[in-house]
Short mmCIF file of C-alpha atoms in Angstrom, two decimals:
data_model
loop_
_atom_site.label_atom_id
_atom_site.label_comp_id
_atom_site.label_asym_id
_atom_site.label_seq_id
_atom_site.Cartn_x
_atom_site.Cartn_y
_atom_site.Cartn_z
CA UNK A 171 -4.78 -38.69 30.05
CA UNK A 172 -4.72 -36.48 33.15
CA UNK A 173 -8.47 -36.38 33.85
CA UNK A 174 -8.81 -40.13 34.24
CA UNK A 175 -12.34 -40.30 32.83
CA UNK A 176 -12.83 -43.36 30.65
CA UNK A 177 -16.37 -42.59 29.45
CA UNK A 178 -17.08 -39.53 27.30
CA UNK A 179 -19.45 -36.84 28.53
CA UNK A 180 -22.66 -36.74 26.48
CA UNK A 181 -24.07 -33.24 26.02
CA UNK A 182 -27.65 -32.96 24.70
CA UNK A 183 -28.63 -30.09 22.44
CA UNK A 184 -30.91 -27.32 23.64
CA UNK A 185 -34.55 -27.95 22.74
CA UNK A 186 -35.35 -25.85 19.65
CA UNK A 187 -38.53 -27.53 18.45
CA UNK A 188 -40.14 -24.20 17.53
CA UNK A 189 -37.28 -23.36 15.19
CA UNK A 190 -37.38 -26.91 13.81
CA UNK A 191 -41.07 -26.65 12.96
CA UNK A 192 -40.75 -23.23 11.35
CA UNK A 193 -37.81 -24.31 9.22
CA UNK A 194 -39.53 -27.51 8.13
CA UNK A 195 -42.48 -25.50 6.86
CA UNK A 196 -40.33 -23.45 4.51
CA UNK A 197 -38.05 -26.31 3.47
CA UNK A 198 -34.91 -25.14 5.27
CA UNK A 199 -34.27 -28.06 7.57
CA UNK A 200 -30.67 -28.25 6.40
CA UNK A 201 -29.93 -24.78 7.75
CA UNK A 202 -30.60 -25.63 11.40
CA UNK A 203 -28.22 -24.36 14.04
CA UNK A 204 -27.93 -26.61 17.09
CA UNK A 205 -26.94 -24.92 20.33
CA UNK A 206 -25.40 -26.54 23.40
CA UNK A 207 -25.56 -25.07 26.89
CA UNK A 208 -23.39 -27.17 29.17
CA UNK A 209 -20.78 -26.65 31.85
CA UNK A 210 -18.80 -29.25 33.74
CA UNK A 211 -15.93 -29.13 36.20
CA UNK A 212 -13.05 -31.60 36.03
CA UNK A 213 -10.63 -32.17 38.87
CA UNK A 214 -7.05 -32.68 37.75
CA UNK A 215 -4.22 -33.41 40.20
CA UNK A 216 -1.40 -30.89 39.77
CA UNK A 217 1.66 -33.07 39.35
CA UNK A 218 5.12 -32.32 38.02
CA UNK A 219 4.28 -34.26 34.88
CA UNK A 220 1.13 -32.17 34.36
CA UNK A 221 2.97 -28.88 34.88
CA UNK A 222 5.73 -29.96 32.49
CA UNK A 223 3.16 -31.01 29.89
CA UNK A 224 1.38 -27.65 30.09
CA UNK A 225 4.65 -25.71 29.91
CA UNK A 226 6.27 -27.58 27.03
CA UNK A 227 3.33 -29.12 25.21
CA UNK A 228 -0.37 -28.44 24.81
CA UNK A 229 -3.39 -29.51 26.83
CA UNK A 230 -5.74 -31.23 24.38
CA UNK A 231 -9.51 -31.16 24.79
CA UNK A 232 -11.33 -33.44 22.36
CA UNK A 233 -14.83 -32.61 21.13
CA UNK A 234 -16.64 -35.46 19.40
CA UNK A 235 -19.74 -35.34 17.24
CA UNK A 236 -21.64 -37.23 14.58
CA UNK A 237 -20.16 -37.14 11.09
CA UNK A 238 -22.35 -35.46 8.49
CA UNK A 239 -22.17 -35.76 4.72
CA UNK A 240 -23.01 -32.08 4.42
CA UNK A 241 -26.02 -30.12 3.30
CA UNK A 242 -28.47 -31.54 0.84
CA UNK A 243 -28.22 -30.47 -2.78
CA UNK A 244 -32.00 -30.22 -2.84
CA UNK A 245 -31.87 -27.05 -0.81
CA UNK A 246 -32.86 -24.09 -3.02
CA UNK A 247 -29.83 -21.99 -3.90
CA UNK A 248 -27.37 -24.33 -2.21
CA UNK A 249 -25.52 -25.19 -5.43
CA UNK A 250 -24.86 -21.50 -6.04
CA UNK A 251 -23.58 -21.08 -2.48
CA UNK A 252 -21.41 -24.16 -2.90
CA UNK A 253 -19.89 -22.85 -6.13
CA UNK A 254 -19.14 -19.51 -4.50
CA UNK A 255 -17.49 -21.30 -1.58
CA UNK A 256 -15.34 -23.33 -3.98
CA UNK A 257 -14.36 -20.18 -5.86
CA UNK A 258 -13.34 -18.52 -2.59
CA UNK A 259 -11.39 -21.62 -1.59
CA UNK A 260 -9.51 -21.62 -4.90
CA UNK A 261 -8.73 -17.92 -4.58
CA UNK A 262 -7.52 -18.42 -0.98
CA UNK A 263 -5.22 -21.22 -2.10
CA UNK A 264 -3.60 -19.00 -4.71
CA UNK A 265 -3.45 -16.02 -2.35
CA UNK A 266 -1.03 -17.95 -0.13
CA UNK A 267 1.30 -18.50 -3.09
CA UNK A 268 1.23 -15.09 -4.79
CA UNK A 269 2.46 -11.57 -4.15
CA UNK A 270 2.62 -8.52 -6.37
CA UNK A 271 5.73 -6.37 -6.72
CA UNK A 272 6.04 -2.99 -8.40
CA UNK A 273 8.90 -1.86 -10.63
CA UNK A 274 9.19 1.93 -11.00
CA UNK A 275 11.56 3.66 -13.44
CA UNK A 276 12.61 7.30 -13.42
CA UNK A 277 14.88 9.01 -15.97
CA UNK A 278 16.95 11.98 -14.81
CA UNK A 279 18.68 14.76 -16.76
CA UNK A 280 20.91 17.70 -15.87
CA UNK A 281 18.92 20.82 -15.06
CA UNK A 282 19.99 24.47 -15.18
CA UNK A 283 21.51 24.21 -11.70
CA UNK A 284 23.80 21.37 -12.80
CA UNK A 285 21.89 18.74 -10.82
CA UNK A 286 20.17 15.62 -12.05
CA UNK A 287 16.39 15.95 -11.84
CA UNK A 288 13.62 13.66 -13.12
CA UNK A 289 12.19 14.37 -16.56
CA UNK A 290 8.49 14.84 -17.13
CA UNK A 291 6.25 11.96 -18.15
CA UNK A 292 3.27 12.75 -20.35
CA UNK A 293 0.29 10.38 -20.24
CA UNK A 294 -1.34 9.59 -23.59
CA UNK A 295 -4.41 7.49 -24.26
CA UNK A 296 -2.66 5.59 -27.06
CA UNK A 297 0.27 4.53 -24.82
CA UNK A 298 0.17 1.47 -22.53
CA UNK A 299 3.56 1.90 -20.87
CA UNK A 300 2.25 4.32 -18.23
CA UNK A 301 3.45 7.46 -20.00
CA UNK A 302 6.02 8.98 -22.36
CA UNK A 303 9.34 10.30 -21.02
CA UNK A 304 10.21 13.75 -22.39
CA UNK A 305 13.97 13.71 -23.10
CA UNK A 306 16.08 16.58 -24.36
CA UNK A 307 18.28 15.90 -27.33
CA UNK A 308 21.91 15.02 -26.59
CA UNK A 309 21.83 14.96 -22.79
CA UNK A 310 23.69 12.81 -20.27
CA UNK A 311 21.12 10.90 -18.26
CA UNK A 312 20.64 8.68 -15.27
CA UNK A 313 18.06 5.97 -14.67
CA UNK A 314 16.61 5.26 -11.24
CA UNK A 315 15.02 1.86 -10.63
CA UNK A 316 12.94 1.10 -7.55
CA UNK A 317 11.27 -2.18 -6.55
CA UNK A 318 8.81 -2.80 -3.73
CA UNK A 319 6.26 -5.50 -2.81
CA UNK A 320 2.61 -4.45 -2.84
CA UNK A 321 0.76 -4.62 0.45
CA UNK A 322 -2.41 -6.74 0.72
CA UNK A 323 -1.69 -8.46 -2.59
CA UNK A 324 -1.11 -11.98 -1.26
CA UNK A 325 0.62 -13.68 1.64
CA UNK A 326 3.70 -15.05 -0.12
CA UNK A 327 6.68 -13.76 1.92
CA UNK A 328 8.69 -11.81 -0.66
CA UNK A 329 11.67 -9.76 0.52
CA UNK A 330 13.64 -7.86 -2.13
CA UNK A 331 17.21 -7.57 -0.92
CA UNK A 332 19.01 -5.50 -3.56
CA UNK A 333 19.24 -4.51 -7.22
CA UNK A 334 22.16 -6.31 -8.86
CA UNK A 335 22.05 -5.12 -12.45
CA UNK A 336 20.40 -2.57 -14.76
CA UNK A 337 20.52 -2.95 -18.55
CA UNK A 338 18.81 -1.16 -21.43
CA UNK A 339 18.40 -2.02 -25.08
CA UNK A 340 16.01 -3.16 -27.79
CA UNK A 341 15.31 0.28 -29.26
CA UNK A 342 12.35 0.28 -31.63
CA UNK A 343 10.14 2.84 -33.35
CA UNK A 344 6.40 2.49 -33.85
CA UNK A 345 3.83 4.59 -35.63
CA UNK A 346 1.08 6.04 -33.45
CA UNK A 347 -1.49 4.14 -35.53
CA UNK A 348 0.07 0.76 -34.72
CA UNK A 349 -0.95 -1.36 -31.73
CA UNK A 350 0.76 0.07 -28.62
CA UNK A 351 3.45 -1.93 -26.84
CA UNK A 352 3.77 -2.52 -23.10
CA UNK A 353 5.65 -4.74 -20.63
CA UNK A 354 3.25 -7.68 -20.70
CA UNK A 355 4.42 -11.21 -21.54
CA UNK A 356 2.74 -14.58 -20.94
CA UNK A 357 5.73 -16.94 -21.07
CA UNK A 358 5.66 -17.73 -17.34
CA UNK A 359 1.87 -17.83 -17.30
CA UNK A 360 1.91 -20.49 -20.03
CA UNK A 361 4.35 -22.63 -18.01
CA UNK A 362 2.24 -22.22 -14.87
CA UNK A 363 -0.97 -23.19 -16.66
CA UNK A 364 0.73 -26.20 -18.25
CA UNK A 365 1.93 -27.51 -14.88
CA UNK A 366 -1.47 -26.85 -13.32
CA UNK A 367 -3.26 -28.64 -16.17
CA UNK A 368 -0.94 -31.65 -15.88
CA UNK A 369 -1.68 -31.94 -12.15
CA UNK A 370 -5.43 -31.74 -12.76
CA UNK A 371 -5.18 -34.31 -15.56
CA UNK A 372 -3.49 -36.79 -13.20
CA UNK A 373 -6.26 -36.21 -10.69
CA UNK A 374 -8.94 -36.70 -13.32
CA UNK A 375 -7.46 -40.02 -14.42
CA UNK A 376 -7.37 -41.17 -10.80
CA UNK A 377 -10.99 -40.11 -10.13
CA UNK A 378 -12.17 -41.82 -13.33
CA UNK A 379 -10.46 -45.01 -12.20
CA UNK A 380 -11.96 -44.90 -8.69
CA UNK A 381 -15.47 -44.02 -9.91
CA UNK A 382 -15.40 -46.82 -12.48
CA UNK A 383 -14.29 -49.27 -9.80
CA UNK A 384 -17.27 -48.35 -7.61
CA UNK A 385 -19.72 -48.41 -10.52
CA UNK A 386 -18.70 -51.97 -11.37
CA UNK A 387 -19.00 -53.12 -7.76
CA UNK A 388 -21.96 -55.47 -7.27
CA UNK A 389 -23.02 -55.25 -3.63
CA UNK A 390 -22.52 -51.65 -2.59
CA UNK A 391 -22.62 -50.69 1.03
CA UNK A 392 -23.91 -47.36 2.26
CA UNK A 393 -20.32 -46.25 2.63
CA UNK A 394 -19.58 -47.20 -1.00
CA UNK A 395 -22.54 -45.15 -2.22
CA UNK A 396 -21.42 -42.17 -0.15
CA UNK A 397 -17.85 -42.46 -1.43
CA UNK A 398 -19.06 -42.73 -5.02
CA UNK A 399 -21.06 -39.52 -4.61
CA UNK A 400 -18.06 -37.82 -3.02
CA UNK A 401 -15.83 -38.82 -5.94
CA UNK A 402 -18.39 -37.56 -8.46
CA UNK A 403 -18.56 -34.24 -6.62
CA UNK A 404 -14.76 -34.03 -6.74
CA UNK A 405 -14.87 -34.76 -10.47
CA UNK A 406 -17.32 -31.89 -10.99
CA UNK A 407 -15.15 -29.56 -8.89
CA UNK A 408 -12.17 -30.63 -10.96
CA UNK A 409 -13.96 -29.57 -14.15
CA UNK A 410 -14.68 -26.16 -12.63
CA UNK A 411 -11.04 -25.80 -11.62
CA UNK A 412 -9.92 -26.69 -15.15
CA UNK A 413 -12.17 -23.92 -16.47
CA UNK A 414 -10.50 -21.54 -14.02
CA UNK A 415 -7.11 -22.52 -15.47
CA UNK A 416 -8.07 -21.61 -19.01
CA UNK A 417 -10.47 -18.71 -18.48
CA UNK A 418 -10.13 -17.21 -14.98
CA UNK A 419 -12.73 -14.63 -14.06
CA UNK A 420 -11.67 -11.00 -13.79
CA UNK A 421 -10.62 -10.10 -10.26
CA UNK A 422 -10.78 -13.75 -9.11
CA UNK A 423 -7.25 -13.72 -7.68
CA UNK A 424 -6.17 -16.60 -9.93
CA UNK A 425 -2.91 -15.97 -11.83
CA UNK A 426 -3.61 -14.74 -15.34
CA UNK A 427 -7.05 -13.34 -14.50
CA UNK A 428 -7.82 -10.03 -16.24
CA UNK A 429 -6.89 -7.14 -13.99
CA UNK A 430 -9.92 -5.55 -12.34
CA UNK A 431 -8.38 -2.41 -10.88
CA UNK A 432 -7.67 1.27 -11.34
CA UNK A 433 -3.87 1.54 -11.61
CA UNK A 434 -2.18 4.58 -10.07
CA UNK A 435 -0.81 7.31 -12.30
CA UNK A 436 2.09 6.06 -14.39
CA UNK A 437 1.36 2.36 -13.79
CA UNK A 438 0.72 -0.02 -16.69
CA UNK A 439 -2.78 -1.57 -16.63
CA UNK A 440 -1.72 -5.13 -17.51
CA UNK A 441 -0.08 -7.39 -14.90
CA UNK A 442 2.42 -10.00 -16.16
CA UNK A 443 3.10 -13.19 -14.17
CA UNK A 444 6.46 -14.49 -12.95
CA UNK A 445 6.47 -18.18 -11.99
CA UNK A 446 9.20 -19.17 -9.51
CA UNK A 447 8.39 -22.92 -9.63
CA UNK A 448 9.56 -23.59 -6.07
CA UNK A 449 9.19 -26.83 -4.13
CA UNK A 450 5.73 -26.92 -2.58
CA UNK A 451 6.98 -28.47 0.68
CA UNK A 452 9.56 -25.91 1.81
CA UNK A 453 9.52 -23.19 -0.92
CA UNK A 454 13.09 -24.03 -1.89
CA UNK A 455 14.53 -23.85 -5.38
CA UNK A 456 15.33 -26.87 -7.50
CA UNK A 457 18.89 -25.62 -7.94
CA UNK A 458 21.58 -27.89 -6.51
CA UNK A 459 24.75 -26.59 -4.90
CA UNK A 460 25.50 -22.98 -3.98
CA UNK A 461 24.52 -21.51 -7.35
CA UNK A 462 21.63 -19.06 -7.12
CA UNK A 463 18.74 -19.81 -9.46
CA UNK A 464 17.45 -17.09 -11.79
CA UNK A 465 13.82 -16.61 -12.81
CA UNK A 466 12.60 -14.43 -15.67
CA UNK A 467 15.55 -14.75 -18.04
CA UNK A 468 13.37 -16.20 -20.80
CA UNK A 469 10.35 -13.99 -20.10
CA UNK A 470 11.08 -11.84 -23.12
CA UNK A 471 8.81 -9.08 -24.36
CA UNK A 472 7.46 -8.71 -27.90
CA UNK A 473 9.98 -7.06 -30.26
CA UNK A 474 12.86 -8.03 -27.95
CA UNK A 475 14.34 -10.84 -30.07
CA UNK A 476 17.91 -10.38 -31.24
CA UNK A 477 18.39 -6.92 -29.75
CA UNK A 478 21.50 -6.13 -27.75
CA UNK A 479 21.34 -4.87 -24.18
CA UNK A 480 23.96 -2.71 -22.50
CA UNK A 481 24.72 -3.02 -18.80
CA UNK A 482 24.70 0.37 -17.10
CA UNK A 483 27.18 1.24 -14.34
CA UNK A 484 25.35 1.58 -11.03
CA UNK A 485 26.38 4.84 -9.36
CA UNK A 486 24.78 4.28 -5.98
CA UNK A 487 22.16 2.36 -4.05
CA UNK A 488 19.55 4.12 -1.95
CA UNK A 489 19.44 2.37 1.41
CA UNK A 490 15.95 3.49 2.38
CA UNK A 491 14.33 1.52 -0.44
CA UNK A 492 15.38 -1.23 -2.81
CA UNK A 493 16.53 1.38 -5.29
CA UNK A 494 19.55 1.99 -7.52
CA UNK A 495 20.69 4.79 -9.83
CA UNK A 496 22.72 4.03 -12.97
CA UNK A 497 24.42 6.28 -15.53
CA UNK A 498 23.02 6.10 -19.07
CA UNK A 499 24.72 7.46 -22.16
CA UNK A 500 22.23 6.93 -24.98
CA UNK A 501 24.99 7.18 -27.61
CA UNK A 502 26.13 3.61 -26.78
CA UNK A 503 23.10 2.30 -28.67
CA UNK A 504 24.27 3.99 -31.88
CA UNK A 505 20.62 4.49 -32.81
CA UNK A 506 19.53 7.60 -34.67
CA UNK A 507 16.07 7.54 -33.07
CA UNK A 508 17.66 8.28 -29.67
CA UNK A 509 19.67 11.16 -31.12
CA UNK A 510 17.20 12.98 -33.35
CA UNK A 511 13.96 14.75 -32.50
CA UNK A 512 11.03 12.34 -32.48
CA UNK A 513 8.42 12.89 -35.19
CA UNK A 514 4.92 13.78 -34.06
CA UNK A 515 3.43 10.53 -35.40
CA UNK A 516 6.12 8.23 -33.96
CA UNK A 517 6.87 6.55 -30.63
CA UNK A 518 10.36 5.46 -29.57
CA UNK A 519 10.47 2.42 -27.27
CA UNK A 520 13.25 1.07 -25.09
CA UNK A 521 13.34 -2.01 -22.83
CA UNK A 522 14.91 -1.89 -19.38
CA UNK A 523 15.99 -5.10 -17.64
CA UNK A 524 16.94 -5.26 -13.99
CA UNK A 525 18.03 -8.19 -11.83
CA UNK A 526 16.67 -8.28 -8.28
CA UNK A 527 18.10 -10.44 -5.50
CA UNK A 528 15.45 -12.03 -3.26
CA UNK A 529 16.13 -13.33 0.23
CA UNK A 530 12.63 -14.76 0.70
CA UNK A 531 10.80 -17.01 -0.08
CA UNK A 532 14.13 -18.43 -1.30
CA UNK A 533 17.54 -16.94 -2.15
CA UNK A 534 17.22 -16.33 -5.88
CA UNK A 535 17.39 -13.67 -8.60
CA UNK A 536 14.46 -12.17 -10.50
CA UNK A 537 14.81 -10.56 -13.93
CA UNK A 538 12.19 -7.84 -14.37
CA UNK A 539 11.49 -5.94 -17.59
CA UNK A 540 9.91 -2.55 -18.21
CA UNK A 541 9.23 -1.07 -21.62
CA UNK A 542 9.81 2.69 -21.77
CA UNK A 543 8.20 5.10 -24.26
CA UNK A 544 10.41 8.07 -25.17
CA UNK A 545 9.92 11.39 -26.92
CA UNK A 546 13.08 13.29 -27.90
CA UNK A 547 12.71 17.05 -28.23
CA UNK A 548 15.27 19.77 -29.01
CA UNK A 549 14.38 22.40 -26.45
CA UNK A 550 11.34 23.84 -24.78
CA UNK A 551 9.99 27.09 -26.14
CA UNK A 552 10.02 30.20 -23.97
CA UNK A 553 6.23 30.05 -23.80
CA UNK A 554 6.29 26.46 -22.52
CA UNK A 555 8.87 27.28 -19.87
CA UNK A 556 6.97 30.34 -18.64
CA UNK A 557 3.70 28.40 -18.61
CA UNK A 558 5.31 25.58 -16.64
CA UNK A 559 6.60 28.00 -14.00
CA UNK A 560 3.34 29.93 -13.68
CA UNK A 561 0.94 26.99 -13.73
CA UNK A 562 2.21 24.68 -10.99
CA UNK A 563 0.89 21.20 -11.62
CA UNK A 564 1.81 17.84 -10.16
CA UNK A 565 3.94 16.48 -12.98
CA UNK A 566 4.39 12.75 -13.40
CA UNK A 567 8.05 11.70 -13.31
CA UNK A 568 8.00 7.89 -13.35
CA UNK A 569 6.26 4.91 -14.89
CA UNK A 570 5.88 1.42 -13.50
CA UNK A 571 4.70 -2.12 -14.04
CA UNK A 572 3.20 -4.54 -11.52
CA UNK A 573 4.34 -8.17 -11.55
CA UNK A 574 2.39 -11.02 -9.99
CA UNK A 575 4.93 -13.43 -8.52
CA UNK A 576 3.72 -17.03 -8.07
CA UNK A 577 5.82 -19.46 -6.04
CA UNK A 578 4.32 -22.82 -7.05
CA UNK A 579 1.16 -24.77 -7.86
CA UNK A 580 -1.16 -25.28 -4.84
CA UNK A 581 -0.57 -28.64 -3.19
CA UNK A 582 -4.33 -29.20 -3.04
CA UNK A 583 -4.44 -29.13 -6.85
CA UNK A 584 -1.73 -31.79 -7.05
CA UNK A 585 -3.44 -34.18 -4.63
CA UNK A 586 -5.28 -37.07 -6.22
CA UNK A 587 -8.19 -37.02 -3.77
CA UNK A 588 -9.69 -34.67 -1.20
CA UNK A 589 -8.38 -35.16 2.31
CA UNK A 590 -11.89 -35.45 3.73
CA UNK A 591 -12.61 -38.35 1.40
CA UNK A 592 -9.31 -40.02 2.26
CA UNK A 593 -10.04 -39.61 5.96
CA UNK A 594 -13.38 -41.39 5.59
CA UNK A 595 -11.97 -44.40 3.75
CA UNK A 596 -8.96 -44.53 6.07
CA UNK A 597 -11.30 -44.59 9.07
CA UNK A 598 -13.28 -47.44 7.52
CA UNK A 599 -10.32 -49.77 7.98
CA UNK A 600 -9.97 -50.68 4.31
CA UNK A 601 -6.36 -51.17 3.34
CA UNK A 602 -6.70 -50.79 -0.39
CA UNK A 603 -3.83 -49.18 -2.22
CA UNK A 604 -3.79 -46.08 -4.36
CA UNK A 605 -2.47 -46.06 -7.89
CA UNK A 606 0.99 -45.11 -6.59
CA UNK A 607 1.12 -48.17 -4.31
CA UNK A 608 0.48 -46.29 -1.07
CA UNK A 609 -2.47 -47.19 1.14
CA UNK A 610 -5.29 -44.76 1.91
CA UNK A 611 -4.46 -44.62 5.59
CA UNK A 612 -0.78 -44.14 4.77
CA UNK A 613 -1.61 -41.23 2.48
CA UNK A 614 -3.83 -39.63 5.10
CA UNK A 615 -1.15 -40.06 7.77
CA UNK A 616 1.25 -38.20 5.49
CA UNK A 617 -1.19 -35.29 5.34
CA UNK A 618 -1.51 -35.29 9.13
CA UNK A 619 2.25 -35.34 9.59
CA UNK A 620 2.54 -32.36 7.27
CA UNK A 621 0.38 -30.10 9.44
CA UNK A 622 0.98 -31.44 12.94
#
């Protein structure tokens, strides 16, 4: 607009015939790198309009080239590279919508100095809750709950504002020979996978319709053949994405994938999922009015059905972290297993529920659960106390669980067709309509408006 040049500047590529010949001999013509060595000066009059445009807008420089359909599938190893690229793309999409948060729980008892101090946690191989809290019989206790987002675990902007509520309940006793219990539940993961599968099913029906339309077409142009191949490739990619929904690879970054990590001391190995189900456009909740939506209420743990929970009075909040301390009198449960000494072949379990207020990505409440394993003892022997004082070891005092919070389904998974494919057919000038009544060029313009 400001340069005043009507004709584009054509820049030839640097002569690389030697590289071309060598690559042709080994069948790697598709991997050529074309280099351009060109400089050009443009004279632009400095006007008030130009200065205002540079200050308030952006100076656009357009670079044009020939459109390419991509690398050939005949290249050795290219399909493997393409699959790896798609896997990375899928993981990147989910990384923008996920973030892990940690819930740590510490139980405190009165010590000999009359102060509340954390009890010891003993790690056992047959326990999946992170460890077993060692509680003295008949003591007044406090429970400290701390929540924090995990760094480098996704780019979803999660800000935990405060802890609103702490409740405990669902006391149960298990034999050591039974399958251990932990804080894992798959209620939210099932909802997420169902929504994801529904979106992919809609896309599959659309692709089947478009492919069938092109197959039945009599006189196909070169553009029709290219579009048909593009749709088939999208159909294959869709199948791979459906496999990722049902059986995600370990460490792939897709929600529900088996955890491939070494958890810190006291942390449970399994990572449950919490699905916020926010609007994909602005990460807002579906709740109308001023009422704050709550996520995680129905994400119950095994053996939690029909058990009463007691809200604990919060004594104080720790301002440095998102942390709260509540008073806990175990006699309110009226359960003999919390009052008597635990047998050697038994495990006492308790479920803690806490409600967290989020300010980002949307004002809402999260209900987090942590199963606690307890061992009630009468008193330590003199030998144990002397040994503990002489042998100074780093005792574990807390256990935790890591939640993977997912905001919504990726928008790319809900789109009926790849944007590159839509751009090509929109540029062709065809004004055919999609199954929802919108034209191709109209759909592509919507995508442009979303990111510009």
